PDB file of C-alpha atoms and ligand atoms in Angstrom:
ATOM      1  CA  MET A   1      19.604  74.890 154.399  1.00  0.00           C
ATOM      2  CA  ASN A   2      21.364  72.503 151.992  1.00  0.00           C
ATOM      3  CA  LYS A   3      20.773  74.415 148.675  1.00  0.00           C
ATOM      4  CA  THR A   4      21.921  77.600 150.444  1.00  0.00           C
ATOM      5  CA  PHE A   5      24.591  75.713 150.861  1.00  0.00           C
ATOM      6  CA  ILE A   6      25.610  74.301 147.830  1.00  0.00           C
ATOM      7  CA  THR A   7      24.752  78.040 145.833  1.00  0.00           C
ATOM      8  CA  ILE A   8      27.218  79.711 148.013  1.00  0.00           C
ATOM      9  CA  LEU A   9      29.994  76.393 147.402  1.00  0.00           C
ATOM     10  CA  ILE A  10      29.516  77.287 143.596  1.00  0.00           C
ATOM     11  CA  LEU A  11      29.995  81.430 143.919  1.00  0.00           C
ATOM     12  CA  VAL A  12      33.104  80.760 145.431  1.00  0.00           C
ATOM     13  CA  ILE A  13      33.881  77.584 143.209  1.00  0.00           C
ATOM     14  CA  VAL A  14      33.474  80.174 140.416  1.00  0.00           C
ATOM     15  CA  ILE A  15      35.341  83.237 142.166  1.00  0.00           C
ATOM     16  CA  LEU A  16      38.660  81.146 142.746  1.00  0.00           C
ATOM     17  CA  GLY A  17      38.338  80.406 139.523  1.00  0.00           C
ATOM     18  CA  GLY A  18      37.395  84.104 138.032  1.00  0.00           C
ATOM     19  CA  TYR A  19      40.999  84.483 140.155  1.00  0.00           C
ATOM     20  CA  PHE A  20      42.818  82.083 138.827  1.00  0.00           C
ATOM     21  CA  LEU A  21      41.497  82.850 135.507  1.00  0.00           C
ATOM     22  CA  LEU A  22      42.811  86.899 136.249  1.00  0.00           C
ATOM     23  CA  LYS A  23      46.469  85.443 137.452  1.00  0.00           C
ATOM     24  CA  ARG A  24      46.944  83.757 134.381  1.00  0.00           C
ATOM     25  CA  THR A  25      46.727  86.411 131.689  1.00  0.00           C
ATOM     26  CA  GLU A  26      48.877  88.435 134.497  1.00  0.00           C
ATOM     27  CA  VAL A  27      52.067  85.298 134.815  1.00  0.00           C
ATOM     28  CA  GLN A  28      51.371  85.478 130.750  1.00  0.00           C
ATOM     29  CA  ALA A  29      52.336  89.228 130.116  1.00  0.00           C
ATOM     30  CA  PRO A  30      55.471  89.196 131.964  1.00  0.00           C
ATOM     31  CA  THR A  31      56.935  86.526 129.104  1.00  0.00           C
ATOM     32  CA  GLN A  32      56.176  88.397 126.809  1.00  0.00           C
ATOM     33  CA  GLU A  33      58.151  90.773 127.643  1.00  0.00           C
ATOM     34  CA  THR A  34      61.028  88.664 128.449  1.00  0.00           C
ATOM     35  CA  SER A  35      60.608  87.045 124.943  1.00  0.00           C
ATOM     36  CA  GLN A  36      61.440  90.754 123.943  1.00  0.00           C
ATOM     37  CA  THR A  37      64.627  91.165 126.155  1.00  0.00           C
ATOM     38  CA  PRO A  38      66.857  89.102 124.421  1.00  0.00           C
ATOM     39  CA  VAL A  39      66.019  91.331 120.677  1.00  0.00           C
ATOM     40  CA  ILE A  40      68.261  94.088 123.146  1.00  0.00           C
ATOM     41  CA  THR A  41      70.937  92.187 124.122  1.00  0.00           C
ATOM     42  CA  GLU A  42      71.232  91.245 119.765  1.00  0.00           C
ATOM     43  CA  GLU A  43      71.754  94.993 119.581  1.00  0.00           C
ATOM     44  CA  SER A  44      74.386  95.197 121.749  1.00  0.00           C
ATOM     45  CA  PRO A  45      77.105  92.158 121.392  1.00  0.00           C
ATOM     46  CA  SER A  46      77.556  94.485 117.611  1.00  0.00           C
ATOM     47  CA  VAL A  47      77.596  98.204 118.639  1.00  0.00           C
ATOM     48  CA  ASP A  48      80.651  96.626 120.989  1.00  0.00           C
ATOM     49  CA  GLN A  49      82.287  94.787 117.777  1.00  0.00           C
ATOM     50  CA  ASN A  50      81.587  98.422 115.993  1.00  0.00           C
ATOM     51  CA  VAL A  51      84.497  99.605 119.271  1.00  0.00           C
ATOM     52  CA  ALA A  52      86.053  96.332 119.338  1.00  0.00           C
ATOM     53  CA  THR A  53      86.910  97.213 115.764  1.00  0.00           C
ATOM     54  CA  ASN A  54      89.158 100.438 115.987  1.00  0.00           C
ATOM     55  CA  ILE A  55      92.181  98.972 117.196  1.00  0.00           C
ATOM     56  CA  ILE A  56      95.465  99.941 115.794  1.00  0.00           C
ATOM     57  CA  THR A  57      98.186  97.841 117.197  1.00  0.00           C
ATOM     58  CA  PHE A  58     101.646  99.201 117.037  1.00  0.00           C
ATOM     59  CA  THR A  59     104.525  96.382 116.590  1.00  0.00           C
ATOM     60  CA  SER A  60     108.364  96.521 115.855  1.00  0.00           C
ATOM     61  CA  SER A  61     107.153  97.489 112.349  1.00  0.00           C
ATOM     62  CA  GLY A  62     104.705 100.057 112.288  1.00  0.00           C
ATOM     63  CA  TYR A  63     101.463 100.958 113.141  1.00  0.00           C
ATOM     64  CA  SER A  64      98.964  98.916 111.392  1.00  0.00           C
ATOM     65  CA  PRO A  65      95.620  99.091 109.551  1.00  0.00           C
ATOM     66  CA  ASN A  66      97.068 101.433 108.023  1.00  0.00           C
ATOM     67  CA  PRO A  67      95.036 103.886 107.321  1.00  0.00           C
ATOM     68  CA  LEU A  68      91.841 103.498 109.091  1.00  0.00           C
ATOM     69  CA  ASN A  69      88.516 104.859 108.580  1.00  0.00           C
ATOM     70  CA  ILE A  70      86.616 105.748 111.421  1.00  0.00           C
ATOM     71  CA  ARG A  71      83.311 107.317 112.288  1.00  0.00           C
ATOM     72  CA  SER A  72      83.246 110.524 114.293  1.00  0.00           C
ATOM     73  CA  GLY A  73      82.574 110.011 118.269  1.00  0.00           C
ATOM     74  CA  ASP A  74      84.255 106.512 117.454  1.00  0.00           C
ATOM     75  CA  ILE A  75      87.389 105.804 120.286  1.00  0.00           C
ATOM     76  CA  VAL A  76      90.206 104.432 118.698  1.00  0.00           C
ATOM     77  CA  THR A  77      92.505 102.331 120.805  1.00  0.00           C
ATOM     78  CA  PHE A  78      96.570 101.669 119.981  1.00  0.00           C
ATOM     79  CA  LYS A  79      98.057  98.605 120.891  1.00  0.00           C
ATOM     80  CA  ASN A  80     101.917  98.510 122.785  1.00  0.00           C
ATOM     81  CA  GLU A  81     102.759  95.543 120.977  1.00  0.00           C
ATOM     82  CA  SER A  82     106.097  96.242 120.311  1.00  0.00           C
ATOM     83  CA  SER A  83     109.311  96.160 122.735  1.00  0.00           C
ATOM     84  CA  VAL A  84     109.977  99.169 123.249  1.00  0.00           C
ATOM     85  CA  ASN A  85     107.605 102.534 124.870  1.00  0.00           C
ATOM     86  CA  MET A  86     104.517 103.333 121.965  1.00  0.00           C
ATOM     87  CA  TRP A  87     104.541 107.820 122.283  1.00  0.00           C
ATOM     88  CA  THR A  88     101.237 107.651 119.541  1.00  0.00           C
ATOM     89  CA  ALA A  89     100.838 111.920 118.473  1.00  0.00           C
ATOM     90  CA  SER A  90      99.203 113.958 116.273  1.00  0.00           C
ATOM     91  CA  GLY A  91     101.399 115.563 113.479  1.00  0.00           C
ATOM     92  CA  MET A  92     103.507 117.347 112.837  1.00  0.00           C
ATOM     93  CA  HIS A  93     106.838 116.110 114.370  1.00  0.00           C
ATOM     94  CA  PRO A  94     108.086 117.210 116.621  1.00  0.00           C
ATOM     95  CA  THR A  95     105.143 120.078 117.112  1.00  0.00           C
ATOM     96  CA  HIS A  96     102.237 118.424 117.279  1.00  0.00           C
ATOM     97  CA  ILE A  97      99.647 121.115 116.048  1.00  0.00           C
ATOM     98  CA  VAL A  98      97.801 119.880 113.518  1.00  0.00           C
ATOM     99  CA  TYR A  99      94.644 117.892 115.317  1.00  0.00           C
ATOM    100  CA  SER A 100      94.507 120.141 118.236  1.00  0.00           C
ATOM    101  CA  GLY A 101      95.253 123.215 117.263  1.00  0.00           C
ATOM    102  CA  THR A 102      98.324 123.778 119.997  1.00  0.00           C
ATOM    103  CA  SER A 103     101.734 122.459 120.617  1.00  0.00           C
ATOM    104  CA  LEU A 104     102.776 119.824 122.485  1.00  0.00           C
ATOM    105  CA  SER A 105     104.887 121.943 125.153  1.00  0.00           C
ATOM    106  CA  GLU A 106     101.063 123.742 125.389  1.00  0.00           C
ATOM    107  CA  HIS A 107      99.027 120.709 125.732  1.00  0.00           C
ATOM    108  CA  CYS A 108     101.047 118.116 127.639  1.00  0.00           C
ATOM    109  CA  PRO A 109     100.200 116.914 130.032  1.00  0.00           C
ATOM    110  CA  ASP A 110      96.294 116.186 128.659  1.00  0.00           C
ATOM    111  CA  LYS A 111      94.645 115.673 131.788  1.00  0.00           C
ATOM    112  CA  THR A 112      91.019 116.072 129.418  1.00  0.00           C
ATOM    113  CA  ASN A 113      91.970 113.866 126.330  1.00  0.00           C
ATOM    114  CA  VAL A 114      91.450 116.024 123.674  1.00  0.00           C
ATOM    115  CA  THR A 115      94.557 116.186 122.106  1.00  0.00           C
ATOM    116  CA  PHE A 116      95.426 114.270 119.443  1.00  0.00           C
ATOM    117  CA  ASP A 117      98.723 112.677 121.642  1.00  0.00           C
ATOM    118  CA  ALA A 118      99.906 110.145 124.741  1.00  0.00           C
ATOM    119  CA  CYS A 119     101.654 112.511 125.597  1.00  0.00           C
ATOM    120  CA  GLN A 120     103.783 110.003 127.224  1.00  0.00           C
ATOM    121  CA  GLY A 121     105.380 106.873 126.473  1.00  0.00           C
ATOM    122  CA  ILE A 122     102.703 104.031 126.316  1.00  0.00           C
ATOM    123  CA  PRO A 123     104.362 100.896 127.743  1.00  0.00           C
ATOM    124  CA  PRO A 124     105.070  97.320 125.567  1.00  0.00           C
ATOM    125  CA  GLY A 125     101.911  95.102 126.390  1.00  0.00           C
ATOM    126  CA  ALA A 126      99.940  98.248 127.183  1.00  0.00           C
ATOM    127  CA  SER A 127      97.375 100.453 125.385  1.00  0.00           C
ATOM    128  CA  TRP A 128      96.142 104.728 124.714  1.00  0.00           C
ATOM    129  CA  SER A 129      93.182 105.169 123.106  1.00  0.00           C
ATOM    130  CA  PHE A 130      91.704 107.947 121.826  1.00  0.00           C
ATOM    131  CA  LYS A 131      87.686 109.411 120.405  1.00  0.00           C
ATOM    132  CA  PHE A 132      88.021 111.028 117.437  1.00  0.00           C
ATOM    133  CA  GLU A 133      85.595 114.172 117.417  1.00  0.00           C
ATOM    134  CA  LYS A 134      87.075 115.671 114.359  1.00  0.00           C
ATOM    135  CA  ILE A 135      85.977 114.915 111.404  1.00  0.00           C
ATOM    136  CA  GLY A 136      89.905 115.424 108.668  1.00  0.00           C
ATOM    137  CA  SER A 137      92.252 112.830 107.969  1.00  0.00           C
ATOM    138  CA  TRP A 138      95.263 112.813 110.920  1.00  0.00           C
ATOM    139  CA  GLY A 139      98.416 111.891 110.656  1.00  0.00           C
ATOM    140  CA  TYR A 140     100.049 110.285 113.465  1.00  0.00           C
ATOM    141  CA  HIS A 141     103.296 108.853 114.412  1.00  0.00           C
ATOM    142  CA  ASP A 142     105.132 107.722 116.914  1.00  0.00           C
ATOM    143  CA  HIS A 143     107.051 110.423 118.880  1.00  0.00           C
ATOM    144  CA  LEU A 144     110.015 108.136 120.164  1.00  0.00           C
ATOM    145  CA  HIS A 145     110.644 107.143 116.629  1.00  0.00           C
ATOM    146  CA  PRO A 146     108.807 108.950 114.362  1.00  0.00           C
ATOM    147  CA  THR A 147     110.381 107.327 111.200  1.00  0.00           C
ATOM    148  CA  PHE A 148     106.653 104.742 112.572  1.00  0.00           C
ATOM    149  CA  PHE A 149     103.239 106.504 110.948  1.00  0.00           C
ATOM    150  CA  GLY A 150      99.999 106.538 109.908  1.00  0.00           C
ATOM    151  CA  LYS A 151      96.300 107.680 109.382  1.00  0.00           C
ATOM    152  CA  ILE A 152      92.659 107.900 110.370  1.00  0.00           C
ATOM    153  CA  ILE A 153      90.074 109.258 108.564  1.00  0.00           C
ATOM    154  CA  VAL A 154      87.514 110.586 109.953  1.00  0.00           C
ATOM    155  CA  GLU A 155      84.263 110.439 108.625  1.00  0.00           C
TER     156      GLU A 155
HETATM  157 CU1   CU B 201     106.209 113.821 117.660  1.00  0.00          CU
END
């Protein structure tokens, strides 16, 4: 009777020991996965930093930086830090035909945002973004003050 009890007790200890040993290896596995996660998060901000560099500020002295080199598919944000409205548009003034192949009267208002033309004055403190899909050297200007102009080189 005592011998059977001891045998069962040993069996229970062995089974429980094996169970906890297995459970520990299961716990260890996700720990390795979580240690890999920060590597992925470290990559994401560097992508955001690339996007953040494509900012052109518009002040009372015009557009800066100028010219700006970007890659096809990049988004450029034009920030109006002047005290007047800013209407950024493709050359040439007044038709804006160079980037899209269509004139201002044909492509404005641009609901799909595929023509390089804000199609309206952007107020001070606001910004306007455009995604460049076409490779080339694209001159632009402020349609409201055409003496302010710049160039975006898409590679
Ligand atoms: Cu114009």
